[in-house]
Amino acid sequence: MAVLITGGCGYIGSHTCVEMVKAGFDVVVADNYHNAKSGVQQRIVALAGKEIPFYTCDIRKETDLIPIFEQHDIQAVVHFAGWKAVGESTVLPLAYYDNNISGTVTLCKVMQRFGCHRLVFSSSATVYGEENPAPLREQMPVGKVANPYARTKLFNEQILQDLCIANEKFSAVILRYFNPIGAHESGTIGEDPNGIPNNLMPYISQVAIGKLPYLQVFGDDYPTHDGTGIRDYIHVVDLANGHVAAVKYAMAHCGAQIINLGTGIGYSVLDVVTAFEKATNIKIPYQVVPRREGDVTIYLADPTKAKELLGWQAQYDLETMCRDTWRWQQNNPNGYEE
Ligand code: WQD
């Protein structure tokens, strides 16, 4: 009996592999390495302490997926595989709909063919749009999402809910992530963005290591305590353990459930800079620049449902997230060098 992890060599996927094995599951990994380096495989195995089958797999191809289900008794799937760059999605919408939507549909078709009816899906808080008030709760209406990437998350959520209506044996746990940051405490796996990081924490850590000169703070005129944007940052290992809890829930229930994975605690950009400086004793130079197109003032989770339904809540604080980020960055100044 095994759990298939699509995109299992990516940032969140690799951490989830390690936590799934730690929780006693056998895992099988499928990845096409569009957003991951194959070098992470041996690091996952070293942390898991056991062999793990890795398949180079494009989830849009049934011919890639079928051998995996033929060779392994897949009881559940944790589905990370997909493209995730907000800006890129506005330039390449068809590639995003092909990879993220067609890929999910093909995966579900093959799952059903092999009698596998449990799926945990990587969704995003971005589906709440800008009009829902913080803290965000799962029963709120989905918002006007701002880009094709976010629409692929929204469409996949609808597809999985429709599938659960059509097939009463199917179980889909749809996890809405807030802002995952940090790295495994070993410093051997972590976030390895392609090119210049879009997201705050990897950008800060590359400033700290000297790869980038200073941080651009996107706006200090928001209605917040210090004028900068507030987000719900969650340690990637906490997020990974949220997936372990979700797999256990999916194994025991049918139907679709939407669940936030966040801490319920909001920090501003400058709060994160201060926490990083405190955790590492490294000064982070920054310049305030105009707001970034599409940014909202605050994204904050109400994490109640995850606690009540999954028995899960985040454990790590912001300082730990910063310290673990820095250890990964120090050990791997150029990420997973191929
Ligand atoms: C966080 C805060 C920025 C970079 C994104 C995606 C979202 C999800 C999580 C996948 C904001 C500020 C950032 C910088 C800055 N990904 N910032 N300077 O935008 O909340 O969410 O990642 O699901 O879909 O949109 O994360 O880290 O980019 O920004 O000032 O160089 O940091 O304005 O307030 P975001 P982020």
Tab-separated table of C-alpha atoms and ligand atoms in Angstrom:
chain	number	residue	atom	x	y	z
A	1	MET	CA	0.000	0.000	0.000
A	2	ALA	CA	1.545	3.325	-0.980
A	3	VAL	CA	0.765	7.027	-1.401
A	4	LEU	CA	1.671	8.607	-4.739
A	5	ILE	CA	3.086	12.131	-4.466
A	6	THR	CA	2.909	14.021	-7.755
A	7	GLY	CA	5.422	16.888	-7.842
A	8	GLY	CA	7.143	15.146	-4.940
A	9	CYS	CA	10.555	16.632	-5.769
A	10	GLY	CA	9.373	20.216	-5.460
A	11	TYR	CA	9.648	22.493	-2.428
A	12	ILE	CA	6.471	21.419	-0.603
A	13	GLY	CA	6.414	17.968	-2.198
A	14	SER	CA	9.888	17.004	-0.959
A	15	HIS	CA	9.080	18.068	2.595
A	16	THR	CA	5.794	16.152	2.423
A	17	CYS	CA	7.598	12.971	1.270
A	18	VAL	CA	9.810	13.121	4.351
A	19	GLU	CA	6.918	13.719	6.759
A	20	MET	CA	4.756	11.023	5.123
A	21	VAL	CA	7.501	8.404	5.569
A	22	LYS	CA	8.061	9.593	9.138
A	23	ALA	CA	4.327	9.006	9.736
A	24	GLY	CA	4.682	5.406	8.530
A	25	PHE	CA	3.481	5.676	4.938
A	26	ASP	CA	5.239	4.188	1.912
A	27	VAL	CA	5.535	6.854	-0.771
A	28	VAL	CA	6.058	6.782	-4.539
A	29	VAL	CA	7.124	9.998	-6.286
A	30	ALA	CA	6.171	11.194	-9.758
A	31	ASP	CA	7.759	14.396	-11.058
A	32	ASN	CA	8.583	15.837	-14.506
A	33	TYR	CA	11.284	18.097	-12.970
A	34	HIS	CA	9.875	21.245	-14.583
A	35	ASN	CA	10.035	22.937	-11.182
A	36	ALA	CA	12.448	20.619	-9.387
A	37	LYS	CA	15.975	19.226	-9.605
A	38	SER	CA	16.596	15.467	-9.634
A	39	GLY	CA	19.398	16.065	-7.126
A	40	VAL	CA	16.790	16.350	-4.380
A	41	GLN	CA	15.976	12.619	-4.648
A	42	GLN	CA	18.912	11.376	-2.596
A	43	ARG	CA	18.340	14.083	-0.008
A	44	ILE	CA	14.724	12.995	0.452
A	45	VAL	CA	15.863	9.360	0.775
A	46	ALA	CA	18.555	10.317	3.301
A	47	LEU	CA	16.022	12.128	5.494
A	48	ALA	CA	13.353	9.432	5.036
A	49	GLY	CA	15.821	6.680	5.904
A	50	LYS	CA	14.359	4.326	3.298
A	51	GLU	CA	14.321	3.767	-0.435
A	52	ILE	CA	11.638	5.627	-2.419
A	53	PRO	CA	10.664	4.879	-6.053
A	54	PHE	CA	11.007	8.030	-8.223
A	55	TYR	CA	9.333	8.188	-11.635
A	56	THR	CA	9.909	10.865	-14.252
A	57	CYS	CA	6.297	11.478	-15.143
A	58	ASP	CA	4.195	14.013	-17.015
A	59	ILE	CA	0.770	13.716	-15.382
A	60	ARG	CA	-0.839	14.819	-18.680
A	61	LYS	CA	0.241	11.468	-20.168
A	62	GLU	CA	-1.748	8.361	-19.164
A	63	THR	CA	1.163	6.331	-20.536
A	64	ASP	CA	3.390	7.870	-17.844
A	65	LEU	CA	0.898	7.328	-15.033
A	66	ILE	CA	-0.415	3.832	-15.778
A	67	PRO	CA	2.879	1.964	-15.117
A	68	ILE	CA	3.083	3.572	-11.668
A	69	PHE	CA	-0.395	2.315	-10.748
A	70	GLU	CA	0.394	-1.101	-12.270
A	71	GLN	CA	3.595	-1.489	-10.261
A	72	HIS	CA	2.349	-0.089	-6.949
A	73	ASP	CA	-0.822	-0.485	-4.882
A	74	ILE	CA	-1.597	3.261	-4.746
A	75	GLN	CA	-4.165	3.906	-2.014
A	76	ALA	CA	-4.112	7.720	-2.137
A	77	VAL	CA	-2.538	10.538	-4.105
A	78	VAL	CA	-1.123	13.843	-2.840
A	79	HIS	CA	-1.239	16.061	-5.908
A	80	PHE	CA	1.309	18.901	-6.031
A	81	ALA	CA	2.311	18.684	-9.689
A	82	GLY	CA	1.516	21.912	-11.505
A	83	TRP	CA	2.953	25.230	-12.628
A	84	LYS	CA	2.836	27.954	-9.979
A	85	ALA	CA	4.267	31.275	-11.137
A	86	VAL	CA	1.569	33.944	-10.972
A	87	GLY	CA	3.240	36.324	-13.431
A	88	GLU	CA	4.188	33.579	-15.900
A	89	SER	CA	0.588	32.361	-15.948
A	90	THR	CA	-0.619	35.671	-17.401
A	91	VAL	CA	1.867	35.258	-20.269
A	92	LEU	CA	1.305	31.508	-20.820
A	93	PRO	CA	-2.334	30.835	-19.897
A	94	LEU	CA	-2.740	27.821	-22.210
A	95	ALA	CA	0.352	26.125	-20.745
A	96	TYR	CA	-1.080	26.664	-17.264
A	97	TYR	CA	-4.515	25.297	-18.195
A	98	ASP	CA	-2.890	22.346	-19.976
A	99	ASN	CA	-0.494	21.446	-17.158
A	100	ASN	CA	-2.665	22.247	-14.169
A	101	ILE	CA	-6.175	21.367	-15.402
A	102	SER	CA	-5.603	18.651	-18.024
A	103	GLY	CA	-2.988	17.124	-15.762
A	104	THR	CA	-5.423	16.892	-12.851
A	105	VAL	CA	-8.196	15.442	-15.036
A	106	THR	CA	-5.863	12.795	-16.484
A	107	LEU	CA	-4.588	11.909	-13.028
A	108	CYS	CA	-8.150	11.467	-11.698
A	109	LYS	CA	-9.120	9.308	-14.701
A	110	VAL	CA	-6.186	6.967	-14.140
A	111	MET	CA	-6.850	6.901	-10.382
A	112	GLN	CA	-10.429	5.784	-10.984
A	113	ARG	CA	-9.323	3.177	-13.481
A	114	PHE	CA	-7.178	1.593	-10.751
A	115	GLY	CA	-9.764	1.953	-7.998
A	116	CYS	CA	-7.867	4.715	-6.190
A	117	HIS	CA	-10.409	7.189	-4.812
A	118	ARG	CA	-8.507	9.360	-2.340
A	119	LEU	CA	-6.853	12.602	-3.327
A	120	VAL	CA	-5.283	15.482	-1.394
A	121	PHE	CA	-5.043	18.555	-3.587
A	122	SER	CA	-2.641	21.491	-3.369
A	123	SER	CA	-4.824	24.567	-3.640
A	124	SER	CA	-4.132	28.129	-2.576
A	125	ALA	CA	-5.569	30.959	-0.491
A	126	THR	CA	-5.378	33.000	-3.669
A	127	VAL	CA	-8.813	31.589	-4.612
A	128	TYR	CA	-10.372	33.820	-1.929
A	129	GLY	CA	-9.648	36.799	-4.162
A	130	GLU	CA	-9.499	40.308	-2.740
A	131	GLU	CA	-13.025	40.884	-1.521
A	132	ASN	CA	-13.248	38.409	1.382
A	133	PRO	CA	-12.432	39.913	4.818
A	134	ALA	CA	-9.620	38.476	6.971
A	135	PRO	CA	-9.472	36.009	8.604
A	136	LEU	CA	-10.468	33.828	5.655
A	137	ARG	CA	-12.832	30.912	6.293
A	138	GLU	CA	-13.520	27.986	3.966
A	139	GLN	CA	-17.256	28.648	3.732
A	140	MET	CA	-16.671	32.137	2.308
A	141	PRO	CA	-17.525	32.549	-1.395
A	142	VAL	CA	-14.513	32.234	-3.682
A	143	GLY	CA	-13.364	35.571	-4.992
A	144	LYS	CA	-12.570	37.259	-8.272
A	145	VAL	CA	-9.212	35.593	-8.837
A	146	ALA	CA	-6.665	37.753	-10.577
A	147	ASN	CA	-4.639	35.438	-12.848
A	148	PRO	CA	-4.698	32.153	-14.777
A	149	TYR	CA	-2.606	30.387	-12.116
A	150	ALA	CA	-5.195	31.184	-9.447
A	151	ARG	CA	-7.996	30.208	-11.852
A	152	THR	CA	-6.425	26.778	-12.348
A	153	LYS	CA	-6.576	26.289	-8.579
A	154	LEU	CA	-10.201	27.405	-8.530
A	155	PHE	CA	-11.186	25.223	-11.492
A	156	ASN	CA	-9.438	22.184	-10.002
A	157	GLU	CA	-11.334	22.712	-6.739
A	158	GLN	CA	-14.612	22.686	-8.717
A	159	ILE	CA	-13.558	19.633	-10.758
A	160	LEU	CA	-12.778	17.633	-7.607
A	161	GLN	CA	-16.059	18.631	-5.943
A	162	ASP	CA	-17.966	17.568	-9.078
A	163	LEU	CA	-16.060	14.268	-9.093
A	164	CYS	CA	-17.053	13.607	-5.478
A	165	ILE	CA	-20.710	14.219	-6.392
A	166	ALA	CA	-20.511	11.865	-9.360
A	167	ASN	CA	-18.540	9.159	-7.556
A	168	GLU	CA	-19.639	8.691	-3.956
A	169	LYS	CA	-16.559	6.573	-3.247
A	170	PHE	CA	-14.231	9.497	-4.050
A	171	SER	CA	-12.598	11.534	-1.283
A	172	ALA	CA	-10.934	14.887	-2.043
A	173	VAL	CA	-9.280	17.008	0.620
A	174	ILE	CA	-8.584	20.410	-0.926
A	175	LEU	CA	-5.903	22.276	1.016
A	176	ARG	CA	-5.724	26.058	0.681
A	177	TYR	CA	-2.158	27.084	1.484
A	178	PHE	CA	-1.263	30.506	2.775
A	179	ASN	CA	2.397	31.486	2.543
A	180	PRO	CA	4.744	28.508	2.911
A	181	ILE	CA	8.314	29.429	3.960
A	182	GLY	CA	11.210	27.827	5.818
A	183	ALA	CA	13.022	24.524	5.310
A	184	HIS	CA	13.643	21.178	6.975
A	185	GLU	CA	15.776	21.641	10.135
A	186	SER	CA	18.572	19.560	8.546
A	187	GLY	CA	19.235	22.337	6.017
A	188	THR	CA	19.451	19.708	3.254
A	189	ILE	CA	16.106	20.387	1.526
A	190	GLY	CA	14.485	23.755	0.972
A	191	GLU	CA	13.095	26.252	-1.501
A	192	ASP	CA	15.122	26.553	-4.716
A	193	PRO	CA	13.361	29.137	-6.909
A	194	ASN	CA	14.175	29.379	-10.608
A	195	GLY	CA	15.912	32.717	-11.286
A	196	ILE	CA	15.175	35.819	-9.227
A	197	PRO	CA	12.704	34.867	-6.468
A	198	ASN	CA	9.200	36.343	-6.701
A	199	ASN	CA	8.369	35.515	-3.100
A	200	LEU	CA	9.504	37.416	-0.020
A	201	MET	CA	11.418	34.858	2.038
A	202	PRO	CA	13.632	33.373	-0.690
A	203	TYR	CA	14.377	36.938	-1.813
A	204	ILE	CA	15.412	37.943	1.721
A	205	SER	CA	17.621	34.859	2.091
A	206	GLN	CA	19.378	35.611	-1.217
A	207	VAL	CA	20.036	39.176	0.013
A	208	ALA	CA	21.443	37.674	3.229
A	209	ILE	CA	23.782	35.351	1.303
A	210	GLY	CA	24.916	38.231	-0.921
A	211	LYS	CA	23.348	37.057	-4.199
A	212	LEU	CA	21.030	40.104	-4.290
A	213	PRO	CA	21.975	43.637	-3.126
A	214	TYR	CA	18.811	44.620	-1.224
A	215	LEU	CA	15.141	43.807	-0.756
A	216	GLN	CA	12.482	45.872	-2.535
A	217	VAL	CA	9.562	46.400	-0.169
A	218	PHE	CA	6.473	46.589	-2.377
A	219	GLY	CA	4.639	49.515	-0.828
A	220	ASP	CA	4.491	50.947	2.693
A	221	ASP	CA	1.162	52.726	2.256
A	222	TYR	CA	-1.166	49.823	3.105
A	223	PRO	CA	-3.608	50.263	6.017
A	224	THR	CA	-1.501	48.088	8.354
A	225	HIS	CA	0.533	48.743	11.544
A	226	ASP	CA	3.646	49.617	9.537
A	227	GLY	CA	2.179	50.224	6.079
A	228	THR	CA	3.494	46.984	4.542
A	229	GLY	CA	1.487	43.948	3.416
A	230	ILE	CA	0.450	41.292	5.910
A	231	ARG	CA	0.514	37.541	5.172
A	232	ASP	CA	-0.010	34.270	7.050
A	233	TYR	CA	3.422	32.624	6.858
A	234	ILE	CA	3.465	28.904	7.610
A	235	HIS	CA	6.510	26.653	8.074
A	236	VAL	CA	6.790	24.216	5.164
A	237	VAL	CA	7.178	21.304	7.623
A	238	ASP	CA	3.923	22.322	9.315
A	239	LEU	CA	2.360	22.421	5.860
A	240	ALA	CA	3.768	18.952	5.085
A	241	ASN	CA	2.274	17.564	8.280
A	242	GLY	CA	-1.044	19.104	7.304
A	243	HIS	CA	-0.904	16.821	4.243
A	244	VAL	CA	-0.195	13.778	6.416
A	245	ALA	CA	-3.301	14.600	8.455
A	246	ALA	CA	-5.280	15.168	5.245
A	247	VAL	CA	-4.288	11.755	3.810
A	248	LYS	CA	-5.417	10.073	7.029
A	249	TYR	CA	-8.714	11.977	6.819
A	250	ALA	CA	-9.198	11.053	3.144
A	251	MET	CA	-8.613	7.383	3.964
A	252	ALA	CA	-11.484	7.481	6.471
A	253	HIS	CA	-14.058	9.679	4.700
A	254	CYS	CA	-15.722	10.241	1.323
A	255	GLY	CA	-16.730	13.499	-0.302
A	256	ALA	CA	-14.934	16.820	-0.723
A	257	GLN	CA	-13.550	18.991	2.053
A	258	ILE	CA	-11.889	22.390	1.651
A	259	ILE	CA	-9.428	23.231	4.436
A	260	ASN	CA	-7.124	26.203	5.124
A	261	LEU	CA	-3.536	25.461	6.051
A	262	GLY	CA	-2.319	28.571	7.804
A	263	THR	CA	-1.308	29.711	11.281
A	264	GLY	CA	-3.956	32.391	11.812
A	265	ILE	CA	-1.136	34.825	12.681
A	266	GLY	CA	-0.310	37.673	10.294
A	267	TYR	CA	3.070	39.330	9.852
A	268	SER	CA	3.954	42.354	7.735
A	269	VAL	CA	6.883	42.493	5.323
A	270	LEU	CA	8.903	44.538	7.824
A	271	ASP	CA	7.967	42.128	10.651
A	272	VAL	CA	9.520	39.335	8.546
A	273	VAL	CA	12.641	41.396	7.833
A	274	THR	CA	13.053	42.129	11.554
A	275	ALA	CA	12.491	38.464	12.487
A	276	PHE	CA	15.023	37.303	9.892
A	277	GLU	CA	17.624	39.797	11.151
A	278	LYS	CA	17.020	38.665	14.746
A	279	ALA	CA	17.237	34.967	13.858
A	280	THR	CA	20.404	35.308	11.775
A	281	ASN	CA	22.081	38.435	13.115
A	282	ILE	CA	22.327	39.607	9.477
A	283	LYS	CA	21.182	43.080	8.407
A	284	ILE	CA	18.801	43.050	5.445
A	285	PRO	CA	19.036	46.313	3.467
A	286	TYR	CA	15.779	47.329	1.791
A	287	GLN	CA	14.223	50.070	-0.282
A	288	VAL	CA	10.524	50.897	-0.322
A	289	VAL	CA	9.160	50.924	-3.890
A	290	PRO	CA	5.584	51.232	-5.223
A	291	ARG	CA	3.047	48.477	-4.546
A	292	ARG	CA	3.233	45.341	-6.716
A	293	GLU	CA	0.323	44.905	-9.151
A	294	GLY	CA	-2.228	42.443	-7.761
A	295	ASP	CA	-1.032	42.499	-4.146
A	296	VAL	CA	-3.662	42.804	-1.434
A	297	THR	CA	-3.308	44.336	2.043
A	298	ILE	CA	-3.763	41.184	4.070
A	299	TYR	CA	-4.126	37.410	3.617
A	300	LEU	CA	-4.829	35.647	6.909
A	301	ALA	CA	-6.267	32.179	7.588
A	302	ASP	CA	-8.895	31.133	10.072
A	303	PRO	CA	-7.279	27.747	10.875
A	304	THR	CA	-10.197	26.437	12.971
A	305	LYS	CA	-11.482	23.836	10.489
A	306	ALA	CA	-8.070	22.145	10.137
A	307	LYS	CA	-7.879	21.790	13.898
A	308	GLU	CA	-11.425	20.472	14.224
A	309	LEU	CA	-11.446	18.141	11.200
A	310	LEU	CA	-7.795	17.046	10.904
A	311	GLY	CA	-6.582	17.571	14.453
A	312	TRP	CA	-3.786	19.646	12.907
A	313	GLN	CA	-2.374	23.054	13.787
A	314	ALA	CA	0.867	24.829	12.955
A	315	GLN	CA	3.662	24.408	15.502
A	316	TYR	CA	6.556	26.568	14.319
A	317	ASP	CA	6.947	30.303	14.915
A	318	LEU	CA	8.289	32.971	12.560
A	319	GLU	CA	11.769	33.006	14.083
A	320	THR	CA	12.100	29.249	13.488
A	321	MET	CA	10.921	29.715	9.893
A	322	CYS	CA	13.641	32.350	9.408
A	323	ARG	CA	16.374	30.303	11.105
A	324	ASP	CA	15.530	27.169	9.102
A	325	THR	CA	15.448	29.205	5.854
A	326	TRP	CA	18.871	30.615	6.582
A	327	ARG	CA	20.423	27.217	7.432
A	328	TRP	CA	19.195	25.853	4.061
A	329	GLN	CA	20.475	28.938	2.208
A	330	GLN	CA	23.873	28.865	3.927
A	331	ASN	CA	24.338	25.142	3.169
A	332	ASN	CA	23.118	25.546	-0.411
A	333	PRO	CA	24.035	29.036	-1.721
A	334	ASN	CA	23.063	27.919	-5.252
A	335	GLY	CA	20.219	25.599	-4.326
A	336	TYR	CA	20.288	22.030	-5.671
A	337	GLU	CA	23.085	22.458	-8.164
A	338	GLU	CA	22.473	20.048	-11.046
B	1	WQD	C1	4.428	38.343	0.402
B	1	WQD	C2	4.478	39.801	0.817
B	1	WQD	C3	4.524	41.323	-1.039
B	1	WQD	C4	8.488	40.016	-2.491
B	1	WQD	C5	2.319	34.305	-3.478
B	1	WQD	C6	1.403	33.885	-4.572
B	1	WQD	C7	0.359	32.960	-4.015
B	1	WQD	C8	1.000	31.833	-3.234
B	1	WQD	C9	1.980	32.334	-2.194
B	1	WQD	C10	1.033	29.839	-4.540
B	1	WQD	C11	3.576	40.698	-0.014
B	1	WQD	C12	5.829	41.410	-0.252
B	1	WQD	C13	7.316	40.146	-1.764
B	1	WQD	C14	9.420	41.103	-2.518
B	1	WQD	C15	7.959	42.356	-1.077
B	1	WQD	N1	1.651	30.942	-4.122
B	1	WQD	N2	7.053	41.286	-1.067
B	1	WQD	N3	9.108	42.226	-1.799
B	1	WQD	O1	2.175	37.388	-3.057
B	1	WQD	O2	1.384	36.719	-0.727
B	1	WQD	O3	1.591	35.003	-2.505
B	1	WQD	O4	2.913	33.191	-2.871
B	1	WQD	O5	-0.052	29.450	-4.238
B	1	WQD	O6	-0.372	32.440	-5.111
B	1	WQD	O7	0.762	35.036	-5.067
B	1	WQD	O8	3.650	35.997	-1.516
B	1	WQD	O9	6.017	36.163	-0.924
B	1	WQD	O10	5.263	37.111	-3.163
B	1	WQD	O11	4.648	38.289	-1.022
B	1	WQD	O12	7.705	43.381	-0.451
B	1	WQD	O13	10.493	41.055	-3.170
B	1	WQD	O14	5.815	40.285	0.617
B	1	WQD	O15	4.088	42.625	-1.452
B	1	WQD	O16	3.065	41.707	0.843
B	1	WQD	P1	2.147	36.402	-1.952
B	1	WQD	P2	4.973	36.869	-1.706
